[in-house]
Coordinates of C-alpha atoms in Angstrom, one line a residue:
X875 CA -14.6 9.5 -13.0
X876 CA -14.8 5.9 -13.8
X877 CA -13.6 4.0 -11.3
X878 CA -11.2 0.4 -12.4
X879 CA -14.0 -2.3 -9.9
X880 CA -11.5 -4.7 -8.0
X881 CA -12.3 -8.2 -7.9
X882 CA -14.1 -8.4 -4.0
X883 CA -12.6 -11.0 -2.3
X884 CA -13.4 -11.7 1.1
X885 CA -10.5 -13.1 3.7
X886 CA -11.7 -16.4 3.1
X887 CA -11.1 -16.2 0.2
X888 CA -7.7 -14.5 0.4
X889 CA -7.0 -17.1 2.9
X890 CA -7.8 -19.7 0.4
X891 CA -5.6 -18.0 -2.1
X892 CA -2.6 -17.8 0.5
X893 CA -2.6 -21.6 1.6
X894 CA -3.0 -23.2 -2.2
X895 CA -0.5 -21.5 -3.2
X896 CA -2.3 -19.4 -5.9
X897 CA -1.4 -16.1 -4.0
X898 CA 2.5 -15.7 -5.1
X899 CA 4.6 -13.3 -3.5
X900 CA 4.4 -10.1 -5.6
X901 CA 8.3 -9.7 -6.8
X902 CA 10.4 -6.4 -6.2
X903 CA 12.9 -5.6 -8.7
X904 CA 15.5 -3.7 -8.2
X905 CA 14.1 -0.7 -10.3
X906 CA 11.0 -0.5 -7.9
X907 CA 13.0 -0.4 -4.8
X908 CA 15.8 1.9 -6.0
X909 CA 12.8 4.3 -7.7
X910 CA 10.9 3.9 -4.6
X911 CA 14.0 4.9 -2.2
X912 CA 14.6 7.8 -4.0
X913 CA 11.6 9.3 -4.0
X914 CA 10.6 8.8 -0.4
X915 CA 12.0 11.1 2.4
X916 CA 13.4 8.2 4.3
X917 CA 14.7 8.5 7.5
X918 CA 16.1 5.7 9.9
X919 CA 13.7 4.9 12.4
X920 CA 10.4 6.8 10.3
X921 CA 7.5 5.1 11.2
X922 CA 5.7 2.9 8.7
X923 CA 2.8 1.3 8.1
X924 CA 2.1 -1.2 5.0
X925 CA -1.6 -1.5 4.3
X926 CA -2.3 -5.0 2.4
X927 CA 0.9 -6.6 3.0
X928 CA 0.7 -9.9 2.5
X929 CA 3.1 -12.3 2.5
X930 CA 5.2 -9.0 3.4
X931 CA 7.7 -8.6 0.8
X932 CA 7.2 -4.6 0.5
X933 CA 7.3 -5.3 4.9
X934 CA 10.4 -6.7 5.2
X935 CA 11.9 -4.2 2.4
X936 CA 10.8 -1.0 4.1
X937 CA 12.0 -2.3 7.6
X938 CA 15.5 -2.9 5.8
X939 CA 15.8 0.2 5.3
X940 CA 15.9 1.1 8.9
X941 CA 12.1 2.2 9.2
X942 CA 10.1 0.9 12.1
X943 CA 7.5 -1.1 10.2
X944 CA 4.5 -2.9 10.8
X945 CA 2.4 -4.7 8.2
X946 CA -1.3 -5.3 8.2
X947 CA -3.6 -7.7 6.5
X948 CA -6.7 -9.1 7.0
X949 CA -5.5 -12.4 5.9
X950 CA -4.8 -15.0 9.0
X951 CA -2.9 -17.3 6.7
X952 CA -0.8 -14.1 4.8
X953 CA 0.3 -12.8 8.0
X954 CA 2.0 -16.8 9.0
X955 CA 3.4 -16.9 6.5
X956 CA 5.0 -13.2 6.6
X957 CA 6.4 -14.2 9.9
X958 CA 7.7 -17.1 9.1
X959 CA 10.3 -14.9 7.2
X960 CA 13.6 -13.4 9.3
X961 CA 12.7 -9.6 9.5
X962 CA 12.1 -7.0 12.2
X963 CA 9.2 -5.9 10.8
X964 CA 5.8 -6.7 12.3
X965 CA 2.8 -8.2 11.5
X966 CA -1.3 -8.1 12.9
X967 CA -4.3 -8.8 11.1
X968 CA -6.8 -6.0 10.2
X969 CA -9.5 -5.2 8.1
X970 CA -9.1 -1.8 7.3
X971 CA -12.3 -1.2 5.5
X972 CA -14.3 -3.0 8.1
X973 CA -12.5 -1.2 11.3
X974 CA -11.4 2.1 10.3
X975 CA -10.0 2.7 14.0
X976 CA -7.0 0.8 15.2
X977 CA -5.3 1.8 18.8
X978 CA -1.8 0.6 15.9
X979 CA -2.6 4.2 14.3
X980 CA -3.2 7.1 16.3
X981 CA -3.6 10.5 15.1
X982 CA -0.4 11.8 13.9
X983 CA 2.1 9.0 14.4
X984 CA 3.2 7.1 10.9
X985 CA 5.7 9.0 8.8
X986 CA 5.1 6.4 5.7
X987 CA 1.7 4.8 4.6
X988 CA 2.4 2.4 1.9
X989 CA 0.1 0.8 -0.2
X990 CA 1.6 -1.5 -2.5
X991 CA -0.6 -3.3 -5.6
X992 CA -3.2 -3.0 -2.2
X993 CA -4.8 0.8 -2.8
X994 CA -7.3 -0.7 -5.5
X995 CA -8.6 -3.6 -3.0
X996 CA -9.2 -0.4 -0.6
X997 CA -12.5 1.6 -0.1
X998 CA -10.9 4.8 -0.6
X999 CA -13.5 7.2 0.2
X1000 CA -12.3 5.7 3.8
X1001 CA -8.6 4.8 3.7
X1002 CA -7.6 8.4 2.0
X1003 CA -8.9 10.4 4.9
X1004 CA -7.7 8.2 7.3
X1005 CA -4.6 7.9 6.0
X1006 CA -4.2 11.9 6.3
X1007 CA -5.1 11.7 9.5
X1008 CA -2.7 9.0 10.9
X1009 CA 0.0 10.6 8.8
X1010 CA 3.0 13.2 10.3
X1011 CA 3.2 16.8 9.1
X1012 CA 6.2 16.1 6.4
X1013 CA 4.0 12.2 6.2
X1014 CA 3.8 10.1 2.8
X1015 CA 1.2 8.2 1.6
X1016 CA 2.9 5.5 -1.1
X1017 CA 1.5 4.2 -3.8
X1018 CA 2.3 1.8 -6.4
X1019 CA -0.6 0.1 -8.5
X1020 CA -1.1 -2.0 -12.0
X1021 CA -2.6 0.8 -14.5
X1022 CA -5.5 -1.2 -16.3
X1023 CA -8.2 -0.1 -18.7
X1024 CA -11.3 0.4 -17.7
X1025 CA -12.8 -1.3 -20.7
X1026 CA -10.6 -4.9 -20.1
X1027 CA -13.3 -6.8 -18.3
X1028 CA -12.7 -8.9 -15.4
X1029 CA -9.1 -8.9 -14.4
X1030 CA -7.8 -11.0 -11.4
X1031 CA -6.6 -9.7 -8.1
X1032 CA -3.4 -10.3 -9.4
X1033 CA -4.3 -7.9 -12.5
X1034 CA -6.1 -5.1 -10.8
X1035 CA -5.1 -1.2 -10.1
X1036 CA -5.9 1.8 -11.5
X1037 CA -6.7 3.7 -14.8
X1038 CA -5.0 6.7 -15.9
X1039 CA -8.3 8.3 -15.2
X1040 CA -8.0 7.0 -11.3
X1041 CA -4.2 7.9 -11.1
X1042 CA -4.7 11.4 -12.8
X1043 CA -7.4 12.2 -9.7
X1044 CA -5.1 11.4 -7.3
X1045 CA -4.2 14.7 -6.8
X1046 CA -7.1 16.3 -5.2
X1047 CA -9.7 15.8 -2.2
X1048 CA -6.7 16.9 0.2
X1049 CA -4.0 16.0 -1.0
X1050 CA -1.0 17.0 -3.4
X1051 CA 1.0 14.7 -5.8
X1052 CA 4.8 14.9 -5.0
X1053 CA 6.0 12.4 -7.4
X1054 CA 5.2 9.7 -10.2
X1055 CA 7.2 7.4 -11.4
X1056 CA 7.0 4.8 -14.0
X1057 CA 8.1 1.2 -15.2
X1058 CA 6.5 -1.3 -17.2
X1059 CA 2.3 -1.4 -16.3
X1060 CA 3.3 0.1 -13.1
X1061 CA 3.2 3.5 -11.3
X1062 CA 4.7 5.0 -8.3
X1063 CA 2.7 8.1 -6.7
X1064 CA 4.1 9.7 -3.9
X1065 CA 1.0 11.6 -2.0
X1066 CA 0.8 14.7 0.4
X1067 CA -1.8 16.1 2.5
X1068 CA -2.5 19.2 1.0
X1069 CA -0.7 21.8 3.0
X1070 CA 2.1 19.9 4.5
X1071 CA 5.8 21.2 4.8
X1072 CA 6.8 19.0 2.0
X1073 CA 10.1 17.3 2.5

């Protein structure tokens, strides 16, 4: 499988990004969040955890919904200005890829892991079994990512994701595609560790 090689930015430089400005909050429209809610076993007061967050749009959308929500990043000046914004989500900084253990997620405990225009930044070989491991029996991992082509050159962080070669492989190495949705350059993948209860 070819893999789609996101732009590797360290969080200097995301923090960089973030205070010039250059970083914009990634907009959700109304399709995405009605697609997304539909799809997603929600349940007031699930646990949720939103890997890559940012400025914390996705954040702040999941914790309206009644889940208990905490974002991480591992940029200092992204998380500021997340809180800075009303919510009762949560924020703390974290490098996933450089500290695969956090005392945040413990063995069993998140109902939702949601990667949002973050999974391609991720080292997946690392984040995937993690994830299954942090997730609940009936857990979720959420995915929604830019689909590129392979052949485009360099693309921007803004630009990156996934080819349809990366999406359609989604659905192995432990796991089980629930659902897919689409709109625009953009896909939705609902993931399950393989031999869960389903929803």
């Amino acid at each position: 499988m070819t893999r789609t090689a996101a732009p590797s930015l360290t969080a200097k430089d995301w923090n960089g990004l973030y205070a010039s400005g250059k970083a914009t909050p990634r907009l959700i429209g109304d399709g995405e969040s009605r697609s997304a809610h539909s799809r997603l076993s929600l349940v007031r007061d699930m646990r949720a955890v939103d890997l890559g967050c940012g400025t914390g749009k996705w954040t702040r959308q999941l914790a309206a919904w009644g889940l208990d929500t905490i974002g991480l990043d591992f940029s200092q000046v992204a998380l500021e200005q997340a809180r800075a914004a009303v919510s009762h989500a949560r924020y703390e900084l974290w490098d996933i890829d450089s500290n695969a253990t956090s005392g945040l997620l413990l063995p069993g405990s998140i109902d939702i892991v949601s990667c949002r225009l973050s999974f391609s930044f991720f080292d997946r070989s690392r984040l995937l079994p993690n994830a299954r491991r942090w997730l609940t029996p009936r857990g979720q991992l959420y995915i929604l990512t830019n689909v590129t082509d392979p052949h485009a050159g360099n693309l921007s962080p803004f630009e990156c994701g996934m080819s349809e070669e990366e999406i359609g492989s989604l659905g192995s190495d432990g796991w089980h595609v629930r659902d897919v949705f689409r709109f625009n350059r953009r896909v939705g993948i609902v993931l399950q560790p393989s031999g869960s209860p389903g929803p």
